[in-house]
Amino acid sequence: MSWSPDDRARGAPDARPREAHPLLRLLVAVVFLALLVSPVVVRRLSQAAAVTSSGTSRAAALARYGFALEDVSRAAGIHFMHQSPTLDPKLAPIMPVVASVGASVSIVDFDRDGRPDIYVTNSAVGGQNALYRNRGDGTFEDVAPKLGIADVNRPGTGVSMGTVWGDYDNDGYEDLFLYKWGRVELYHNDHGRGFTRVTEQAGLPRWMNANTAVWLDYDGDGRLDLFVGAYFPAQVDLWHLNTTRILPESFEYAQNGGGNYLFHNLGNGRFEEVGRGMGLTSTRWTLAAAAADVNGDGYPDLFVANDFGIDELYLNEHGRRFREIGRASSVGRTPKSGMNASFGDALNRGQWDLFVSNIAEPGVLLHGNDFWVPVTDSGQVPRYRDMAGPAGVELAGWSYGAQFGDLNNDGWLDLYLTNGFLSGEKRESYWYDYSMVAGGNRNIIADARNWPPVAGRSLSGHQRDRVWLNDGAGRFQDVSAAVGARGNYDGRAVALADLWNRGALDVVVANQHGPLQLYRNTVAQNNNWITFDLEGTRSNRSAIGAELRLYWAGMQQVQQVTGGSGFAAQNDRRVHFGLGRATRVDRLVIRWPSGRVQTIADPAVNAFHRIVEPR
Amino acid sequence: MRYDRRLTLLVPISLILLGAQWSFGILHGYRGIVAAVVTSIAAEAALSRIFLGRARNLASAYMSGVSVSIMVRSPLLWPFLLCAVVSIMSKYVLRVNGRHIFNPSNLGICALLFLAPYAVAPMMVQWGNSIWPMLIIWVAGAYAVWRADRAHVTAAYVVSFFFFAFVRSLIVHGSFVSEIAPITGPMYQLFALFMVTDPKTTVSSRPWAVAVVVVVAFVEMILRLNQVIYAPFYALFLVTPVPLLVEMWWKSPARARRLEHEAAAPVLSPERVWSRPTPASPRSLHRNPS
């Protein structure tokens, strides 16, 4: 594509070059060759540097990076293996690609014993979910069967995709919302002694194909509402298909996915679906969502990450309506494959940065992750700039869940990212067939019959997770291999929690069709920390949406109590700050969801603080 | 003011680009296109000064920059810069008898895909999900290639692609619909309309141009059977220099002189051939004056 009609004197030689000096011609040729080989040379050099850092021992990692991870799943008594769903036989040739999600993890202290527990999902019909109760001695026991929340994937009800915990009735115990490809479920927590299924009483829909949910109090009435994002449309029953035309109509502009739902908590144990009326009219293929007050008006806004299209940012207009500003804010301009939504103040500016994971397959599809940094001040309609490239977090693989957390307590939020889509035969790739069909017209790609069989091949498989260490200067360094995060399963969800109340964030990774990994984090002793456990009174009792702004040593950092973030995940409700070498915190400013602002001066470091909202 | 016929192609491709970006954001931002176009034009201006001693018309460089920005997908900026500068430099470095033998932007894209796959990918997804963008590209592109008298090349490629897609589906026991999926997307449309038709890197004879593009489609089939994702680019890269070199030889002054020399030699009628004396005979060295 380098011609013009004037070139129709075909076959005629170009204007014959004047005889440039031979040395000059040689120089140009050398430059040309140097340019050609430069990408290879640069790559080799950077790979050599990466190999050097990956060879670090555990002791050296502690000394160099300030922390080290150790997979202690087996020692902790966790032997959970996720099983992928088996859907309608019409999808059999491409089953591994379609049935590629469902591994999730959420952290909850369901029995209020002060120790975070772990809930994980299974996605095979008949498969059992697990609730790992933290015994406090380094081990866990699965109490899901005993408490009635294990056998939730029965035939005809669909299969689990993820869970979020929130105290919707403000009784002091976190309740369980289970979203599925199928019948979503709400389980009331009976004071930590069992769970009662209240789905019908709550007025939830009979069927949807959901892949994300977030608890939030969007209207500030002190009751937790619920956002649910769907992937396939609700009318699709993946076990009884009438048609094979169920796939996205485009790989970047699809709008034939499931709708979004907003369930308003009426306060009597019932919910009312108000999504369309509130402006949530999108029918994209939603995979992840997270809430944060991005414009500082006291109301939680919503970010929605969509597969096969642009992402969406919904501004909450004082609980009356959501206004979509994705394009205006820049986060919804470029169609990609959004699979994760994590807010975090990674630059310690007191503002919400946002990490969205995407696909990066060298030579085939390079969407690249987004690291959205606000360029507007709080109080304004936000606009963002993607700093993923300069920050070094753009390319990782086929990325899914991610979470911000200060893994080495140095006062800067680090980033854990899961990777890998489908691990089949190592030397056999499905990418050729995938790319062949994905570029076609919607009438071709939307029909599962037109997709060549996967036949045991890999599609961006065998990729390792990334642990990106924040250097405090806007750059992240991949230290995954050095610190011990060596799993190369098909990672989906990741959640962070101080599982053993030691002042260190541990990592739990749920892998698709793979084991649950529990990484115990050992942090070097020279950094300090502080953790807050909030309970709302006028606000929702879970305090979900509370913003905590910590000031210390001339720095500030904002964090929040979340009702779900990342991909199919929820972190511990307790909020953990690393402090670096600082031995004193100036103050903590809490903005409760009710709007009340509370300041706590000089809280003790290296301690857990339980704070109840003043009435 | 005289109408510059170069605009016949520059205008539609620019409008396609702007329309696609405006409606679907296909360029994933303006950084890439600005970088590629500016780099292409700057490189062309500098190199033409060095090699030709004069400023060359920059329309071709603009086209190279645009094509690079459409075909290359990368979240990074340097692949656009590198691809653009390599494309333009190739026109001055890889020359035979004063003529470049590779399609410049195709060479740049192939070089990037082969040498830096970690940083770059070809465009493979479609624009939007309706049929209108596809129709607009085909209509505008078809008009442009028809005006440029290259419609036969595009038509031959499209027909060949469908034929070889059918052959592929038989060989791999796959779906014909799957095999033709690529040509229903914009990357192939641009490839068929603007890449394979480059007059500078195709032979001048109409039948031979058709034959060459059929060979391109055939080589592409071979590459596809070996699951090469960038098959069309590589096929064009591999095939086009050969017929060009043959054509150059065919039209070379040396060959013309030789032919002229042979033409000046005695012309033997069939009768003379039949009655031609043996070469050893001294009579054969002399033209019959009658």
PDB file of N, CA and C in Angstrom, chain A residues 25-53:
ATOM      1  N   ARG A  25      26.125   5.672   0.669  1.00  0.00           N
ATOM      2  CA  ARG A  25      25.207   4.549   0.411  1.00  0.00           C
ATOM      3  C   ARG A  25      25.483   3.398   1.372  1.00  0.00           C
ATOM      4  N   LEU A  26      26.752   3.164   1.595  1.00  0.00           N
ATOM      5  CA  LEU A  26      27.108   2.101   2.536  1.00  0.00           C
ATOM      6  C   LEU A  26      26.595   2.438   3.939  1.00  0.00           C
ATOM      7  N   LEU A  27      26.741   3.689   4.302  1.00  0.00           N
ATOM      8  CA  LEU A  27      26.281   4.107   5.633  1.00  0.00           C
ATOM      9  C   LEU A  27      24.771   3.909   5.782  1.00  0.00           C
ATOM     10  N   VAL A  28      24.027   4.295   4.767  1.00  0.00           N
ATOM     11  CA  VAL A  28      22.570   4.115   4.814  1.00  0.00           C
ATOM     12  C   VAL A  28      22.230   2.630   4.904  1.00  0.00           C
ATOM     13  N   ALA A  29      22.948   1.824   4.151  1.00  0.00           N
ATOM     14  CA  ALA A  29      22.683   0.382   4.206  1.00  0.00           C
ATOM     15  C   ALA A  29      22.982  -0.179   5.589  1.00  0.00           C
ATOM     16  N   VAL A  30      24.073   0.284   6.190  1.00  0.00           N
ATOM     17  CA  VAL A  30      24.415  -0.189   7.534  1.00  0.00           C
ATOM     18  C   VAL A  30      23.334   0.231   8.542  1.00  0.00           C
ATOM     19  N   VAL A  31      22.897   1.475   8.425  1.00  0.00           N
ATOM     20  CA  VAL A  31      21.827   1.945   9.324  1.00  0.00           C
ATOM     21  C   VAL A  31      20.571   1.102   9.132  1.00  0.00           C
ATOM     22  N   PHE A  32      20.262   0.798   7.885  1.00  0.00           N
ATOM     23  CA  PHE A  32      19.093  -0.022   7.582  1.00  0.00           C
ATOM     24  C   PHE A  32      19.199  -1.392   8.260  1.00  0.00           C
ATOM     25  N   LEU A  33      20.347  -2.016   8.129  1.00  0.00           N
ATOM     26  CA  LEU A  33      20.546  -3.327   8.761  1.00  0.00           C
ATOM     27  C   LEU A  33      20.502  -3.212  10.282  1.00  0.00           C
ATOM     28  N   ALA A  34      21.108  -2.151  10.800  1.00  0.00           N
ATOM     29  CA  ALA A  34      21.107  -1.961  12.254  1.00  0.00           C
ATOM     30  C   ALA A  34      19.681  -1.799  12.774  1.00  0.00           C
ATOM     31  N   LEU A  35      18.876  -1.066  12.035  1.00  0.00           N
ATOM     32  CA  LEU A  35      17.473  -0.901  12.451  1.00  0.00           C
ATOM     33  C   LEU A  35      16.744  -2.230  12.438  1.00  0.00           C
ATOM     34  N   LEU A  36      17.035  -3.035  11.432  1.00  0.00           N
ATOM     35  CA  LEU A  36      16.356  -4.333  11.335  1.00  0.00           C
ATOM     36  C   LEU A  36      16.684  -5.234  12.525  1.00  0.00           C
ATOM     37  N   VAL A  37      17.945  -5.233  12.919  1.00  0.00           N
ATOM     38  CA  VAL A  37      18.331  -6.167  13.987  1.00  0.00           C
ATOM     39  C   VAL A  37      18.130  -5.566  15.386  1.00  0.00           C
ATOM     40  N   SER A  38      17.857  -4.273  15.451  1.00  0.00           N
ATOM     41  CA  SER A  38      17.761  -3.642  16.768  1.00  0.00           C
ATOM     42  C   SER A  38      16.696  -4.267  17.671  1.00  0.00           C
ATOM     43  N   PRO A  39      15.496  -4.624  17.170  1.00  0.00           N
ATOM     44  CA  PRO A  39      14.512  -5.236  18.077  1.00  0.00           C
ATOM     45  C   PRO A  39      15.002  -6.542  18.693  1.00  0.00           C
ATOM     46  N   VAL A  40      15.759  -7.312  17.899  1.00  0.00           N
ATOM     47  CA  VAL A  40      16.269  -8.586  18.404  1.00  0.00           C
ATOM     48  C   VAL A  40      17.308  -8.339  19.485  1.00  0.00           C
ATOM     49  N   VAL A  41      18.197  -7.407  19.232  1.00  0.00           N
ATOM     50  CA  VAL A  41      19.273  -7.125  20.193  1.00  0.00           C
ATOM     51  C   VAL A  41      18.686  -6.607  21.504  1.00  0.00           C
ATOM     52  N   VAL A  42      17.770  -5.655  21.392  1.00  0.00           N
ATOM     53  CA  VAL A  42      17.164  -5.083  22.604  1.00  0.00           C
ATOM     54  C   VAL A  42      16.446  -6.166  23.399  1.00  0.00           C
ATOM     55  N   ARG A  43      15.752  -7.029  22.680  1.00  0.00           N
ATOM     56  CA  ARG A  43      15.021  -8.119  23.348  1.00  0.00           C
ATOM     57  C   ARG A  43      15.984  -9.049  24.094  1.00  0.00           C
ATOM     58  N   ARG A  44      17.070  -9.408  23.405  1.00  0.00           N
ATOM     59  CA  ARG A  44      18.039 -10.312  24.027  1.00  0.00           C
ATOM     60  C   ARG A  44      18.609  -9.700  25.308  1.00  0.00           C
ATOM     61  N   LEU A  45      18.928  -8.409  25.243  1.00  0.00           N
ATOM     62  CA  LEU A  45      19.513  -7.740  26.406  1.00  0.00           C
ATOM     63  C   LEU A  45      18.522  -7.699  27.566  1.00  0.00           C
ATOM     64  N   SER A  46      17.271  -7.381  27.264  1.00  0.00           N
ATOM     65  CA  SER A  46      16.279  -7.291  28.350  1.00  0.00           C
ATOM     66  C   SER A  46      15.994  -8.667  28.932  1.00  0.00           C
ATOM     67  N   GLN A  47      16.026  -9.699  28.067  1.00  0.00           N
ATOM     68  CA  GLN A  47      15.811 -11.057  28.570  1.00  0.00           C
ATOM     69  C   GLN A  47      16.962 -11.488  29.466  1.00  0.00           C
ATOM     70  N   ALA A  48      18.148 -11.100  29.095  1.00  0.00           N
ATOM     71  CA  ALA A  48      19.305 -11.444  29.916  1.00  0.00           C
ATOM     72  C   ALA A  48      19.182 -10.813  31.291  1.00  0.00           C
ATOM     73  N   ALA A  49      18.705  -9.568  31.350  1.00  0.00           N
ATOM     74  CA  ALA A  49      18.516  -8.885  32.628  1.00  0.00           C
ATOM     75  C   ALA A  49      17.438  -9.577  33.450  1.00  0.00           C
ATOM     76  N   ALA A  50      16.372 -10.028  32.763  1.00  0.00           N
ATOM     77  CA  ALA A  50      15.275 -10.693  33.480  1.00  0.00           C
ATOM     78  C   ALA A  50      15.735 -12.010  34.074  1.00  0.00           C
ATOM     79  N   VAL A  51      16.541 -12.749  33.322  1.00  0.00           N
ATOM     80  CA  VAL A  51      17.061 -14.030  33.823  1.00  0.00           C
ATOM     81  C   VAL A  51      17.896 -13.799  35.075  1.00  0.00           C
ATOM     82  N   THR A  52      18.674 -12.733  35.067  1.00  0.00           N
ATOM     83  CA  THR A  52      19.501 -12.425  36.225  1.00  0.00           C
ATOM     84  C   THR A  52      18.650 -12.213  37.465  1.00  0.00           C
ATOM     85  N   SER A  53      17.538 -11.456  37.324  1.00  0.00           N
ATOM     86  CA  SER A  53      16.724 -11.169  38.500  1.00  0.00           C
ATOM     87  C   SER A  53      15.906 -12.363  38.939  1.00  0.00           C
TER      88      SER A  53
END
